């Protein structure tokens, strides 16, 4: 997350690094993000369709957010608790086929990734 020490009403950039320890590529990542216990509704129906190959780690850029806004004021204790939960992902096979003289990439879903959800959290001090 940047900046590392935001103030109230600061726009923050959020990203996560996903490590794919499985034996095939994964994609279709669904997240929950909470700020001081308040779930951000923008993630409820959003899927991130970035492919992460087996054995690889990749950064996934999530949505920017404000540290405080209408309906979610800055915490009185000067702390910002950020929780990110990877609630679902799917295995995928990526292949290429020739169609009408062009190479087309084909993504074939292969089922849900087991062991989810996984959660990570951090508490930041607001300036």
PDB file of C-alpha atoms in Angstrom:
ATOM      1  CA  UNK A   1       0.000   0.000   0.000  1.00  0.00           C
ATOM      2  CA  UNK A   2       1.273   3.469  -0.769  1.00  0.00           C
ATOM      3  CA  UNK A   3       1.805   5.813   0.849  1.00  0.00           C
ATOM      4  CA  UNK A   4       3.079   3.819   3.832  1.00  0.00           C
ATOM      5  CA  UNK A   5       2.016   6.530   6.322  1.00  0.00           C
ATOM      6  CA  UNK A   6      -1.091   8.192   4.892  1.00  0.00           C
ATOM      7  CA  UNK A   7      -3.023  11.009   6.472  1.00  0.00           C
ATOM      8  CA  UNK A   8      -6.775  11.513   6.670  1.00  0.00           C
ATOM      9  CA  UNK A   9      -8.408  12.054   3.260  1.00  0.00           C
ATOM     10  CA  UNK A  10      -5.415  10.553   1.465  1.00  0.00           C
ATOM     11  CA  UNK A  11      -5.751   8.552  -1.750  1.00  0.00           C
ATOM     12  CA  UNK A  12      -3.975   5.210  -1.329  1.00  0.00           C
ATOM     13  CA  UNK A  13      -2.812   2.679  -3.900  1.00  0.00           C
ATOM     14  CA  UNK A  14      -3.499  -0.928  -2.905  1.00  0.00           C
ATOM     15  CA  UNK A  15      -1.957  -4.032  -4.431  1.00  0.00           C
ATOM     16  CA  UNK A  16      -1.337  -7.597  -3.323  1.00  0.00           C
ATOM     17  CA  UNK A  17       1.197 -10.186  -4.356  1.00  0.00           C
ATOM     18  CA  UNK A  18      -0.278 -13.594  -5.017  1.00  0.00           C
ATOM     19  CA  UNK A  19       1.981 -16.642  -4.952  1.00  0.00           C
ATOM     20  CA  UNK A  20       0.652 -19.560  -6.971  1.00  0.00           C
ATOM     21  CA  UNK A  21       2.088 -22.684  -5.338  1.00  0.00           C
ATOM     22  CA  UNK A  22      -0.200 -24.946  -7.354  1.00  0.00           C
ATOM     23  CA  UNK A  23       0.643 -27.113 -10.325  1.00  0.00           C
ATOM     24  CA  UNK A  24      -1.319 -25.082 -12.899  1.00  0.00           C
ATOM     25  CA  UNK A  25      -2.099 -21.470 -13.740  1.00  0.00           C
ATOM     26  CA  UNK A  26      -4.681 -19.584 -11.648  1.00  0.00           C
ATOM     27  CA  UNK A  27      -6.943 -16.621 -12.433  1.00  0.00           C
ATOM     28  CA  UNK A  28     -10.386 -15.136 -11.636  1.00  0.00           C
ATOM     29  CA  UNK A  29      -9.434 -13.718  -8.242  1.00  0.00           C
ATOM     30  CA  UNK A  30     -12.207 -12.397  -5.978  1.00  0.00           C
ATOM     31  CA  UNK A  31     -11.308 -10.229  -2.986  1.00  0.00           C
ATOM     32  CA  UNK A  32     -12.864  -8.627   0.055  1.00  0.00           C
ATOM     33  CA  UNK A  33     -11.225  -5.443   1.347  1.00  0.00           C
ATOM     34  CA  UNK A  34     -12.077  -3.902   4.709  1.00  0.00           C
ATOM     35  CA  UNK A  35     -10.919  -0.589   6.152  1.00  0.00           C
ATOM     36  CA  UNK A  36     -11.302  -0.373   9.936  1.00  0.00           C
ATOM     37  CA  UNK A  37     -13.834  -3.192   9.744  1.00  0.00           C
ATOM     38  CA  UNK A  38     -15.953  -1.610   6.998  1.00  0.00           C
ATOM     39  CA  UNK A  39     -16.171  -3.707   3.831  1.00  0.00           C
ATOM     40  CA  UNK A  40     -15.673  -1.815   0.558  1.00  0.00           C
ATOM     41  CA  UNK A  41     -18.655  -2.710  -1.653  1.00  0.00           C
ATOM     42  CA  UNK A  42     -16.777  -2.268  -4.954  1.00  0.00           C
ATOM     43  CA  UNK A  43     -15.268  -5.770  -4.492  1.00  0.00           C
ATOM     44  CA  UNK A  44     -18.574  -7.635  -4.045  1.00  0.00           C
ATOM     45  CA  UNK A  45     -19.000  -8.569  -7.723  1.00  0.00           C
ATOM     46  CA  UNK A  46     -15.554  -7.821  -9.133  1.00  0.00           C
ATOM     47  CA  UNK A  47     -13.220 -10.504 -10.529  1.00  0.00           C
ATOM     48  CA  UNK A  48      -9.582  -9.875 -11.418  1.00  0.00           C
ATOM     49  CA  UNK A  49      -8.765 -11.932 -14.518  1.00  0.00           C
ATOM     50  CA  UNK A  50      -4.987 -11.826 -14.339  1.00  0.00           C
ATOM     51  CA  UNK A  51      -3.311 -15.200 -15.025  1.00  0.00           C
ATOM     52  CA  UNK A  52      -0.576 -16.290 -12.612  1.00  0.00           C
ATOM     53  CA  UNK A  53       1.414 -19.282 -13.824  1.00  0.00           C
ATOM     54  CA  UNK A  54       2.196 -22.263 -11.597  1.00  0.00           C
ATOM     55  CA  UNK A  55       5.082 -21.539  -9.228  1.00  0.00           C
ATOM     56  CA  UNK A  56       5.024 -17.803  -9.965  1.00  0.00           C
ATOM     57  CA  UNK A  57       4.208 -14.721  -7.878  1.00  0.00           C
ATOM     58  CA  UNK A  58       2.551 -11.666  -9.386  1.00  0.00           C
ATOM     59  CA  UNK A  59       1.357  -8.311  -8.114  1.00  0.00           C
ATOM     60  CA  UNK A  60      -2.357  -7.664  -8.591  1.00  0.00           C
ATOM     61  CA  UNK A  61      -3.363  -4.006  -8.551  1.00  0.00           C
ATOM     62  CA  UNK A  62      -6.573  -3.501  -6.576  1.00  0.00           C
ATOM     63  CA  UNK A  63      -8.697  -0.357  -6.473  1.00  0.00           C
ATOM     64  CA  UNK A  64      -7.370   2.882  -4.996  1.00  0.00           C
ATOM     65  CA  UNK A  65      -9.205   4.105  -1.906  1.00  0.00           C
ATOM     66  CA  UNK A  66      -9.407   7.146   0.372  1.00  0.00           C
ATOM     67  CA  UNK A  67      -8.306   6.717   3.998  1.00  0.00           C
ATOM     68  CA  UNK A  68     -11.464   8.539   5.069  1.00  0.00           C
ATOM     69  CA  UNK A  69     -14.589   9.648   3.281  1.00  0.00           C
ATOM     70  CA  UNK A  70     -18.267  10.306   3.891  1.00  0.00           C
ATOM     71  CA  UNK A  71     -19.632   7.367   5.859  1.00  0.00           C
ATOM     72  CA  UNK A  72     -16.156   6.173   6.829  1.00  0.00           C
ATOM     73  CA  UNK A  73     -14.345   8.826   8.872  1.00  0.00           C
ATOM     74  CA  UNK A  74     -10.727   8.528   9.991  1.00  0.00           C
ATOM     75  CA  UNK A  75     -10.415   6.457  13.163  1.00  0.00           C
ATOM     76  CA  UNK A  76     -10.113   8.445  16.380  1.00  0.00           C
ATOM     77  CA  UNK A  77      -7.110   6.318  17.445  1.00  0.00           C
ATOM     78  CA  UNK A  78      -5.115   7.380  14.358  1.00  0.00           C
ATOM     79  CA  UNK A  79      -4.892   3.809  13.024  1.00  0.00           C
ATOM     80  CA  UNK A  80      -6.036   2.393   9.715  1.00  0.00           C
ATOM     81  CA  UNK A  81      -6.648  -1.361   9.741  1.00  0.00           C
ATOM     82  CA  UNK A  82      -6.510  -2.730   6.203  1.00  0.00           C
ATOM     83  CA  UNK A  83      -7.696  -6.290   5.609  1.00  0.00           C
ATOM     84  CA  UNK A  84      -7.515  -8.043   2.237  1.00  0.00           C
ATOM     85  CA  UNK A  85      -9.108 -11.453   1.808  1.00  0.00           C
ATOM     86  CA  UNK A  86      -8.642 -13.574  -1.313  1.00  0.00           C
ATOM     87  CA  UNK A  87     -11.997 -15.346  -1.175  1.00  0.00           C
ATOM     88  CA  UNK A  88     -11.874 -17.307  -4.432  1.00  0.00           C
ATOM     89  CA  UNK A  89      -9.737 -18.157  -7.457  1.00  0.00           C
ATOM     90  CA  UNK A  90      -9.908 -20.658 -10.280  1.00  0.00           C
ATOM     91  CA  UNK A  91      -7.445 -22.886 -12.084  1.00  0.00           C
ATOM     92  CA  UNK A  92      -7.118 -22.167 -15.789  1.00  0.00           C
ATOM     93  CA  UNK A  93      -5.506 -23.700 -18.842  1.00  0.00           C
ATOM     94  CA  UNK A  94      -4.215 -21.164 -21.348  1.00  0.00           C
ATOM     95  CA  UNK A  95      -3.733 -22.389 -24.918  1.00  0.00           C
ATOM     96  CA  UNK A  96      -3.513 -20.972 -28.394  1.00  0.00           C
ATOM     97  CA  UNK A  97      -5.557 -21.980 -31.435  1.00  0.00           C
ATOM     98  CA  UNK A  98      -5.546 -20.850 -35.046  1.00  0.00           C
ATOM     99  CA  UNK A  99      -8.792 -19.232 -36.229  1.00  0.00           C
ATOM    100  CA  UNK A 100      -9.155 -17.648 -39.648  1.00  0.00           C
ATOM    101  CA  UNK A 101      -5.390 -17.317 -40.000  1.00  0.00           C
ATOM    102  CA  UNK A 102      -4.953 -15.661 -36.593  1.00  0.00           C
ATOM    103  CA  UNK A 103      -3.652 -17.042 -33.329  1.00  0.00           C
ATOM    104  CA  UNK A 104      -6.227 -16.743 -30.553  1.00  0.00           C
ATOM    105  CA  UNK A 105      -5.524 -17.272 -26.855  1.00  0.00           C
ATOM    106  CA  UNK A 106      -8.098 -19.523 -25.169  1.00  0.00           C
ATOM    107  CA  UNK A 107      -8.648 -19.632 -21.390  1.00  0.00           C
ATOM    108  CA  UNK A 108     -10.352 -22.803 -20.155  1.00  0.00           C
ATOM    109  CA  UNK A 109     -11.524 -22.785 -16.495  1.00  0.00           C
ATOM    110  CA  UNK A 110     -10.550 -25.965 -14.626  1.00  0.00           C
ATOM    111  CA  UNK A 111     -12.235 -25.546 -11.235  1.00  0.00           C
ATOM    112  CA  UNK A 112     -11.885 -23.717  -7.949  1.00  0.00           C
ATOM    113  CA  UNK A 113      -8.563 -23.310  -6.150  1.00  0.00           C
ATOM    114  CA  UNK A 114      -8.809 -25.078  -2.767  1.00  0.00           C
ATOM    115  CA  UNK A 115      -7.676 -23.604   0.553  1.00  0.00           C
ATOM    116  CA  UNK A 116      -9.393 -20.242   0.212  1.00  0.00           C
ATOM    117  CA  UNK A 117     -10.145 -17.782   1.674  1.00  0.00           C
ATOM    118  CA  UNK A 118      -6.713 -16.466   2.672  1.00  0.00           C
ATOM    119  CA  UNK A 119      -6.460 -13.202   4.596  1.00  0.00           C
ATOM    120  CA  UNK A 120      -3.712 -10.675   5.216  1.00  0.00           C
ATOM    121  CA  UNK A 121      -3.998  -7.499   7.265  1.00  0.00           C
ATOM    122  CA  UNK A 122      -1.874  -4.554   8.256  1.00  0.00           C
ATOM    123  CA  UNK A 123      -2.384  -1.652  10.653  1.00  0.00           C
ATOM    124  CA  UNK A 124      -1.051   1.724   9.532  1.00  0.00           C
ATOM    125  CA  UNK A 125      -0.535   4.842  11.603  1.00  0.00           C
ATOM    126  CA  UNK A 126      -2.218   7.873  10.085  1.00  0.00           C
ATOM    127  CA  UNK A 127      -0.144  11.079  10.027  1.00  0.00           C
TER     128      UNK A 127
END
